[in-house]
CSV table of C-alpha atoms and ligand atoms in Angstrom, one decimal:
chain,number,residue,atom,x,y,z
E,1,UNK,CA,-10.3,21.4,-10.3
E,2,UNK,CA,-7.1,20.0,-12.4
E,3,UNK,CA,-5.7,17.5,-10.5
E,4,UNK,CA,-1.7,17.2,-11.2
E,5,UNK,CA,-0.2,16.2,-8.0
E,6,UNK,CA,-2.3,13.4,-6.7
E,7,UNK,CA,-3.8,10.5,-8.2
E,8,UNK,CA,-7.0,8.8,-6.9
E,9,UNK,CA,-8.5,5.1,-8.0
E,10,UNK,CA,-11.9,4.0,-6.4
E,11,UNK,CA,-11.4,0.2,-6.8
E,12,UNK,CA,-14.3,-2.4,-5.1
E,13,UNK,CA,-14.6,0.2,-2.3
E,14,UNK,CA,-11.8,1.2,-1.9
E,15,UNK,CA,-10.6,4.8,-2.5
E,16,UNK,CA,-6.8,5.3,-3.0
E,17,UNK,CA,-4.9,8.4,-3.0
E,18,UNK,CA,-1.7,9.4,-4.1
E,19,UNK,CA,0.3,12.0,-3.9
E,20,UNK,CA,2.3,12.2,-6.9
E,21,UNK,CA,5.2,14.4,-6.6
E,22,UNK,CA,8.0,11.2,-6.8
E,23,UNK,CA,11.0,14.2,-7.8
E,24,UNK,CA,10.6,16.0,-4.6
E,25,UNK,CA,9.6,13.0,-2.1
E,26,UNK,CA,5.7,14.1,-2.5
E,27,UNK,CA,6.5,16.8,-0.4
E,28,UNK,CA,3.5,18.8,0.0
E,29,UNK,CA,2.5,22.6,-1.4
E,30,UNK,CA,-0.4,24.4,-1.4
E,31,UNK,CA,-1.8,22.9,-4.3
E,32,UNK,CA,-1.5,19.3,-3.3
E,33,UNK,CA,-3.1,20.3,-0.1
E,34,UNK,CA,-6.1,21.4,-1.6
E,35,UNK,CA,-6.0,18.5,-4.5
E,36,UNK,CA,-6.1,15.7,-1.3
E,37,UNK,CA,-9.0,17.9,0.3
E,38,UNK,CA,-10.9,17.4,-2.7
E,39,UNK,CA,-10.1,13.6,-2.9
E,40,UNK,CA,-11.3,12.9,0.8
E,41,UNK,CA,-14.8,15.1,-0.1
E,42,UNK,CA,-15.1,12.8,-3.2
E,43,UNK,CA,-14.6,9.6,-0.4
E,44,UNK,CA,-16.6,11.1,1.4
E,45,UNK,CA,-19.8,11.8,-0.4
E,46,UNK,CA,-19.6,8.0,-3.0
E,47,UNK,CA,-21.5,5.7,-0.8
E,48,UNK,CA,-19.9,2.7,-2.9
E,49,UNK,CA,-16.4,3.8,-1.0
E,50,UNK,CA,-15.8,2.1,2.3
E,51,UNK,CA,-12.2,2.8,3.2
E,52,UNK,CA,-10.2,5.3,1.8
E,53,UNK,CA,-5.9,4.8,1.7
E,54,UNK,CA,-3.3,7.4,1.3
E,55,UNK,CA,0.2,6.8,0.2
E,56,UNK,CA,2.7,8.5,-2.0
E,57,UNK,CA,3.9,7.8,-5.5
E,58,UNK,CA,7.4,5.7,-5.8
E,59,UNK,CA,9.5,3.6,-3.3
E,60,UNK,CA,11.4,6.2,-1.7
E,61,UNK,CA,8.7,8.5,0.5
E,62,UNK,CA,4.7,8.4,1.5
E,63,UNK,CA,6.1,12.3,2.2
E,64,UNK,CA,8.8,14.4,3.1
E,65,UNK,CA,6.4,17.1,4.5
E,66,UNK,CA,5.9,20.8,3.6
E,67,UNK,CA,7.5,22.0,0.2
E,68,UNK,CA,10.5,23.4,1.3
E,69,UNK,CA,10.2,25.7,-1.9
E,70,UNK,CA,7.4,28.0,-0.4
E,71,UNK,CA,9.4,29.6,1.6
E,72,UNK,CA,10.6,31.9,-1.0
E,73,UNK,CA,8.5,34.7,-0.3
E,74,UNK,CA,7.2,33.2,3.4
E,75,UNK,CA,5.4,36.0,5.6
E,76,UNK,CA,3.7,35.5,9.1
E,77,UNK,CA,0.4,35.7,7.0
E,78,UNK,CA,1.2,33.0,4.6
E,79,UNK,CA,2.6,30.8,7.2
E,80,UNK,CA,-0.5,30.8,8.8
E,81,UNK,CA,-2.7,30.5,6.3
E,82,UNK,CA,-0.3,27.1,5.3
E,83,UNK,CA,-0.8,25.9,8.4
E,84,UNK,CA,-4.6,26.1,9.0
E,85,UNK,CA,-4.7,24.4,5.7
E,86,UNK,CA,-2.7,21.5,6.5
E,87,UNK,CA,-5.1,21.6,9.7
E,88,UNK,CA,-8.0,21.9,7.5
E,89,UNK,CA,-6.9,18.5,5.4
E,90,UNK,CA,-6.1,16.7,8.9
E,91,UNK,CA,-9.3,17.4,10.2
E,92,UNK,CA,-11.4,16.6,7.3
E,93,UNK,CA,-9.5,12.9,7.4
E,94,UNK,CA,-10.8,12.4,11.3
E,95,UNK,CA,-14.0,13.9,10.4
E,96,UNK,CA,-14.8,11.6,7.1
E,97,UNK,CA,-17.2,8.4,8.9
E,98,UNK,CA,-14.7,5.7,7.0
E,99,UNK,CA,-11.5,4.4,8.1
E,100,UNK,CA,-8.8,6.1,6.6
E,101,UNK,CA,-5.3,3.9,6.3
E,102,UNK,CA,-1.7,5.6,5.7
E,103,UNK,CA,0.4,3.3,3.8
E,104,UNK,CA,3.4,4.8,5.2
E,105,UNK,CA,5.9,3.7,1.5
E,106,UNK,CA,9.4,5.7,2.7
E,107,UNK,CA,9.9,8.7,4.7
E,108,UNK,CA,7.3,10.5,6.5
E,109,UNK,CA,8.7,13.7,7.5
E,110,UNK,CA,7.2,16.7,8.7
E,111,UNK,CA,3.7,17.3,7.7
E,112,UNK,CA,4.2,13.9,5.9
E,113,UNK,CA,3.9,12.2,9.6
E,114,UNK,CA,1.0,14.6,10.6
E,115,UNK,CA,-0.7,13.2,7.6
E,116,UNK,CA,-0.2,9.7,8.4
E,117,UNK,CA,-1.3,10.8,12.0
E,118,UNK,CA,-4.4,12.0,11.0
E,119,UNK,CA,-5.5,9.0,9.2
E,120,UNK,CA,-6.9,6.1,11.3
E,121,UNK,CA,-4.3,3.1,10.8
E,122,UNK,CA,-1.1,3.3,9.9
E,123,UNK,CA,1.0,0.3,7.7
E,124,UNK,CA,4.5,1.2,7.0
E,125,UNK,CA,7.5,-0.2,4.9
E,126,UNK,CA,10.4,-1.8,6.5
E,127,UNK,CA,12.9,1.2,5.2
E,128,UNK,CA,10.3,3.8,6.1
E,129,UNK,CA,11.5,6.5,8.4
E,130,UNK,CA,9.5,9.1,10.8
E,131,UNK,CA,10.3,12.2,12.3
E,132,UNK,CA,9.2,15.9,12.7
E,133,UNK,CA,12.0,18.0,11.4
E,134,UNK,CA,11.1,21.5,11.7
E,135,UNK,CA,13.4,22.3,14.0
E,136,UNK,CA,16.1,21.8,11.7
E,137,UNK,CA,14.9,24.8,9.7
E,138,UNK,CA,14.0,26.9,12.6
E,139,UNK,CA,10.0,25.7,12.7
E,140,UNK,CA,7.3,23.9,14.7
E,141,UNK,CA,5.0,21.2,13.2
E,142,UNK,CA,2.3,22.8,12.1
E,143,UNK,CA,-0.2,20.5,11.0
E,144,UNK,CA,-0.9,19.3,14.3
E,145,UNK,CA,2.4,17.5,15.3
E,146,UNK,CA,2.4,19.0,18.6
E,147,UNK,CA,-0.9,18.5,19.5
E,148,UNK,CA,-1.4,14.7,17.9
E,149,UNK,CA,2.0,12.9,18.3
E,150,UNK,CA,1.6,13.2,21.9
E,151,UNK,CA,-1.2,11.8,22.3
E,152,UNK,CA,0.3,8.3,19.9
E,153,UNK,CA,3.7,8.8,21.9
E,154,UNK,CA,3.0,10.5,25.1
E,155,UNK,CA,4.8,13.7,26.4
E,156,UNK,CA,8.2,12.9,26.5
E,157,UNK,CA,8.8,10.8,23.4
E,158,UNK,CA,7.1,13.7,21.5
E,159,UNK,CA,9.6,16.6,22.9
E,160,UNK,CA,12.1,14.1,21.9
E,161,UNK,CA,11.0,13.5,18.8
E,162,UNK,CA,10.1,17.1,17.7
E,163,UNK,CA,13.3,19.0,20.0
E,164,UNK,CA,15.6,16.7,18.2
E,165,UNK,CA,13.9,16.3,15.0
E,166,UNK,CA,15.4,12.8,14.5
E,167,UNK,CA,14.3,10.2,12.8
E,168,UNK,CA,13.2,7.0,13.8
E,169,UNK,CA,12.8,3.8,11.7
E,170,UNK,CA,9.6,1.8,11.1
E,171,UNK,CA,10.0,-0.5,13.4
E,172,UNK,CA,10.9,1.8,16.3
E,173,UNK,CA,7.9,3.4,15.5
E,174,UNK,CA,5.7,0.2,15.9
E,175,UNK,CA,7.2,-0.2,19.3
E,176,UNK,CA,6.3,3.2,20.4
E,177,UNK,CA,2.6,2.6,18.8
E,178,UNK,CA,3.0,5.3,16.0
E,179,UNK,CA,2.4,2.6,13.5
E,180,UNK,CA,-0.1,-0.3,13.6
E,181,UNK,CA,2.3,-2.9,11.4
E,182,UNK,CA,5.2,-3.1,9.6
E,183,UNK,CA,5.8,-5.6,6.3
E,184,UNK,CA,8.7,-5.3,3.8
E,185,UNK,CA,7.9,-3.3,1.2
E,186,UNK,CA,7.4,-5.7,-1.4
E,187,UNK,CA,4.4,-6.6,0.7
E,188,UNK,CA,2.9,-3.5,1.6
E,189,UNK,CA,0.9,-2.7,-1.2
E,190,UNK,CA,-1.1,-6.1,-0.2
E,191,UNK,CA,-0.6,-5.7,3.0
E,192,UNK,CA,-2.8,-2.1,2.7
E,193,UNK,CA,-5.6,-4.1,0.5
E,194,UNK,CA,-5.7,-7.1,2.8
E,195,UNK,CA,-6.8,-4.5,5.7
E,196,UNK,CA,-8.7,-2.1,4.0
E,197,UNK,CA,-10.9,-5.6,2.3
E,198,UNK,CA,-11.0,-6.8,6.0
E,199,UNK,CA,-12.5,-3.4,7.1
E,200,UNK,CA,-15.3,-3.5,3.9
E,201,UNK,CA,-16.8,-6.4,6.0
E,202,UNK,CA,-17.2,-5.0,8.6
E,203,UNK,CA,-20.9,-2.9,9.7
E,204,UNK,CA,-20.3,0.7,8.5
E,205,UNK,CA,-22.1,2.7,10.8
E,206,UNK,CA,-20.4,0.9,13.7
E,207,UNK,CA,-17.0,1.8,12.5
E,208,UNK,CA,-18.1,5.1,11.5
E,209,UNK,CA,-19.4,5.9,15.5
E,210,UNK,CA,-16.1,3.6,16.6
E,211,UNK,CA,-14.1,6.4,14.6
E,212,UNK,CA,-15.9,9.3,16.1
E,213,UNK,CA,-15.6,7.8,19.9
E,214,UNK,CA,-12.4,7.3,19.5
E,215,UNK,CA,-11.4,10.7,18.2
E,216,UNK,CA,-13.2,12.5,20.6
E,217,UNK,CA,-12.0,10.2,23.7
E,218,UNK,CA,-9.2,13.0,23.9
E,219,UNK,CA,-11.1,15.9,24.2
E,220,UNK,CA,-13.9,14.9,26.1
E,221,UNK,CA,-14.0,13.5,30.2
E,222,UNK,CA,-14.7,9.8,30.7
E,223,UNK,CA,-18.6,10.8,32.6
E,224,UNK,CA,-18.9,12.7,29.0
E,225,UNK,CA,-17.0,9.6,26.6
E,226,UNK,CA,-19.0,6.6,28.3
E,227,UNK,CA,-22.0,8.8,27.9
E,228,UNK,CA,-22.1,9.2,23.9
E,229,UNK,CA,-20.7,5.9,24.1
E,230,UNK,CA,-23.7,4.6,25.2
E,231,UNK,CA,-25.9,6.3,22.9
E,232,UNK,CA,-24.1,5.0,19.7
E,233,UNK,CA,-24.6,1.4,21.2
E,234,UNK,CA,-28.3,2.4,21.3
E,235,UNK,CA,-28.0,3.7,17.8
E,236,UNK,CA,-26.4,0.4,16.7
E,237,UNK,CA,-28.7,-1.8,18.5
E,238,UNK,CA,-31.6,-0.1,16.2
E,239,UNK,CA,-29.8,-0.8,12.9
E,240,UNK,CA,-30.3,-3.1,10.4
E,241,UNK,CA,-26.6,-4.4,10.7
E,242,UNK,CA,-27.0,-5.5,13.9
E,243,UNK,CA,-29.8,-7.8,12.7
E,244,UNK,CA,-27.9,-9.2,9.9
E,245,UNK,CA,-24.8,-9.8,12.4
E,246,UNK,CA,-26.8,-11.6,14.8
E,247,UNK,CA,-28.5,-14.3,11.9
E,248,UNK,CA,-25.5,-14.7,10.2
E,249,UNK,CA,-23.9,-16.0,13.6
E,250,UNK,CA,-27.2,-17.9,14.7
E,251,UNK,CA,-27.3,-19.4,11.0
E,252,UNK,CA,-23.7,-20.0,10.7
E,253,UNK,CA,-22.9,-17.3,8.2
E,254,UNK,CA,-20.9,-14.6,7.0
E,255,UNK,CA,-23.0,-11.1,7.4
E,256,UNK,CA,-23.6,-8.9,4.4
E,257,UNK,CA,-23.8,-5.3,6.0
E,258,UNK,CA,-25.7,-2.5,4.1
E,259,UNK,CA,-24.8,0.1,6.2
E,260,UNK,CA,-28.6,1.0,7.2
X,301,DAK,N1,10.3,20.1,0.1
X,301,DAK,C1,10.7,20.2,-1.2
X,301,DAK,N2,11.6,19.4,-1.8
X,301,DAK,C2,12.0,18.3,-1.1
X,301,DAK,C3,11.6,18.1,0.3
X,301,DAK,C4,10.7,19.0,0.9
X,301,DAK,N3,10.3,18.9,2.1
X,301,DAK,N4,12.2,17.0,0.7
X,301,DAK,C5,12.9,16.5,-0.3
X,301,DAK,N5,12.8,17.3,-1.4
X,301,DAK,C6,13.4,17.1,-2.7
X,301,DAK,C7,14.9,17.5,-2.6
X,301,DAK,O1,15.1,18.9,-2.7
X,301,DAK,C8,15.5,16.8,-3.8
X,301,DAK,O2,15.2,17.5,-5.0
X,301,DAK,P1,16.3,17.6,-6.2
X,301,DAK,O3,17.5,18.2,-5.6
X,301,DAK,O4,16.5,16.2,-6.7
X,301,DAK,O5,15.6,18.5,-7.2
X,301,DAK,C9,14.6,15.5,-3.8
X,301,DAK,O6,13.5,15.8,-3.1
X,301,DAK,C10,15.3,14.3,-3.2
X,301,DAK,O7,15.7,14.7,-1.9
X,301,DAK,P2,17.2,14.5,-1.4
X,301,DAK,O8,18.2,14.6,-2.5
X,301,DAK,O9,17.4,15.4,-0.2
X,301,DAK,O10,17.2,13.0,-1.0
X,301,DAK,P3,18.0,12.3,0.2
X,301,DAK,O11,17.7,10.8,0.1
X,301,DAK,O12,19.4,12.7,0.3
X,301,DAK,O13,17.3,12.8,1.6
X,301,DAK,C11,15.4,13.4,3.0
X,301,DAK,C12,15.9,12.5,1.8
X,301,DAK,C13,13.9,13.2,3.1
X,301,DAK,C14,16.1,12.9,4.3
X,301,DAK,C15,15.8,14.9,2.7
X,301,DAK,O14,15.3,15.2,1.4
X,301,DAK,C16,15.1,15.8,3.7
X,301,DAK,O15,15.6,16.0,4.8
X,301,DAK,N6,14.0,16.5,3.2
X,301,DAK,C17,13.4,17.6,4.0
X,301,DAK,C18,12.6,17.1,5.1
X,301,DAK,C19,12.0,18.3,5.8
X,301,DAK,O16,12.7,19.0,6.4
X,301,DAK,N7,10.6,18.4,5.7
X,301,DAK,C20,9.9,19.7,5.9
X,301,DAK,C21,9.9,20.1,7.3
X,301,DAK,S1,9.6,21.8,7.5
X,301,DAK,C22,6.1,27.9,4.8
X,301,DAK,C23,6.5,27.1,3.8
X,301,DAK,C24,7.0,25.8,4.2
X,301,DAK,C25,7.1,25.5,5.5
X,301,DAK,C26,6.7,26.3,6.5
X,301,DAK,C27,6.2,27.6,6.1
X,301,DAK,N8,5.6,29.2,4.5
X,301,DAK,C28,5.0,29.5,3.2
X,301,DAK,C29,5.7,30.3,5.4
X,301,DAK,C30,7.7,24.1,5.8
X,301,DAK,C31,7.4,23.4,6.9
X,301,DAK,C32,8.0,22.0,7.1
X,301,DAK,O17,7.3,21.1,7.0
């Protein structure tokens, strides 16, 4: 695959994405799309990455959503078949078994904020803003803005947020829980590595079931939640992790986790 919209550094475990279209705020086509698919299988599959991060290129967006360009030519059929593939990326970030940050670097608009949904934690820049705009141009989120932002902002901030297709600033968006932290932007790059380093010390298995819990604590009932629950506790108790975590605190320690 030639990769021309999206750059990707794999850096002492840490996988970084970019999306690299500065001109047109790293708003996303098809292309780019698939190009950040094929970054996350990469994540994915090197066992030396622990943590991924996605962000965009420049200091002006992390992304201004769907390339408003592809609707020259839209049909029902191609509108769909964007939208399942926005779906497609979103899912595949839940569905990876390593934290995932969005370092949210300017606006996040669109399927720019169902990106940044998608991903696990979100740090943003003081002068970043979020919405859903579709509205404005007649639409719907369709990378799962309807179906995820409720669940960060509940019911009625979400109608507000998508009827009005306002946005809000960064640290509105803390307050209502849609980000985990806000730093000026001069900070956020090392804000982003400071987390993601805290998160490569940490047991992977344990944050790769912690992921999976978590994600599925919306679709499934609480009988059915506390029940895989427990059974990933009694996969963790079995690991070799949890050995290490315990001597390192008996012997005063830091633990080195292997992921076994
Ligand atoms: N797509 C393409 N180009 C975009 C873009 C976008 N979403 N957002 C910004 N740009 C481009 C601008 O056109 C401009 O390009 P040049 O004129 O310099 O060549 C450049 O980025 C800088 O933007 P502005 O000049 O507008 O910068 P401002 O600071 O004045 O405003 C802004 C920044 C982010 C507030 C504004 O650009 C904005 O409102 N952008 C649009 C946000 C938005 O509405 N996002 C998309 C939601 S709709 C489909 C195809 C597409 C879709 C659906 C179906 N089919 C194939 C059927 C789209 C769905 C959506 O996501």
């Amino acid at each position: 695959m030639e990769f021309k919209n999206t750059l990707y550094e794999k850096k002492e475990g840490i996988a970084t994405v970019i999306i690299n279209r500065p001109k047109a705020l790293n708003a996303l086509n098809e292309e780019t799309l698939l190009e950040i698919s094929s970054r996350i299988a990469d994540a994915k599959q090197d066992e030396n990455v622990k943590v991924i991060i996605i962000t965009g290129a420049g200091d002006r967006a992390f992304c201004a959503g769907a390339d408003l360009n592809m609707m020259k030519g839209a049909t029902a059929y191609k509108g769909m078949r964007l939208s399942q593939i926005g779906q497609k990326v979103t899912r595949e970030i839940e569905d990876i078994g390593k934290p995932v940050i969005a370092v949210i670097n300017g606006y996040a608009l669109g399927g720019g904020l169902e990106l940044a949904m998608a991903c696990d934690l979100r740090i943003a820049a003081e002068n970043a803003q979020m919405g859903q705009p579709e509205v404005n141009v007649g639409l719907i989120p369709g990378w799962g803005g309807t179906q995820r932002l409720p669940r960060f902002v509940g019911k009625g901030k979400a109608k507000e947020m998508i009827f009005t297709g306002k946005r809000i600033d960064a640290k509105t968006a803390e307050q209502i829980m849609l980000v985990n932290l806000v730093v000026p932007l001069e900070q956020l790059k090392s804000a982003a590595k400071e987390l993601a380093q805290d998160l490569m010390n940490k047991p992977p298995i344990a944050l790769q079931l912690t992921k999976q819990l978590i994600n599925n604590s919306t679709e499934t009932d609480l009988k059915i939640g506390l029940t895989n629950e427990a059974e990933a506790f009694g996969v963790l108790s079995s690991t070799e992790d949890f050995k290490e975590g315990v001597s390192a605190f008996l012997e005063k320690r830091k633990p080195q986790y292997q992921g076994k």
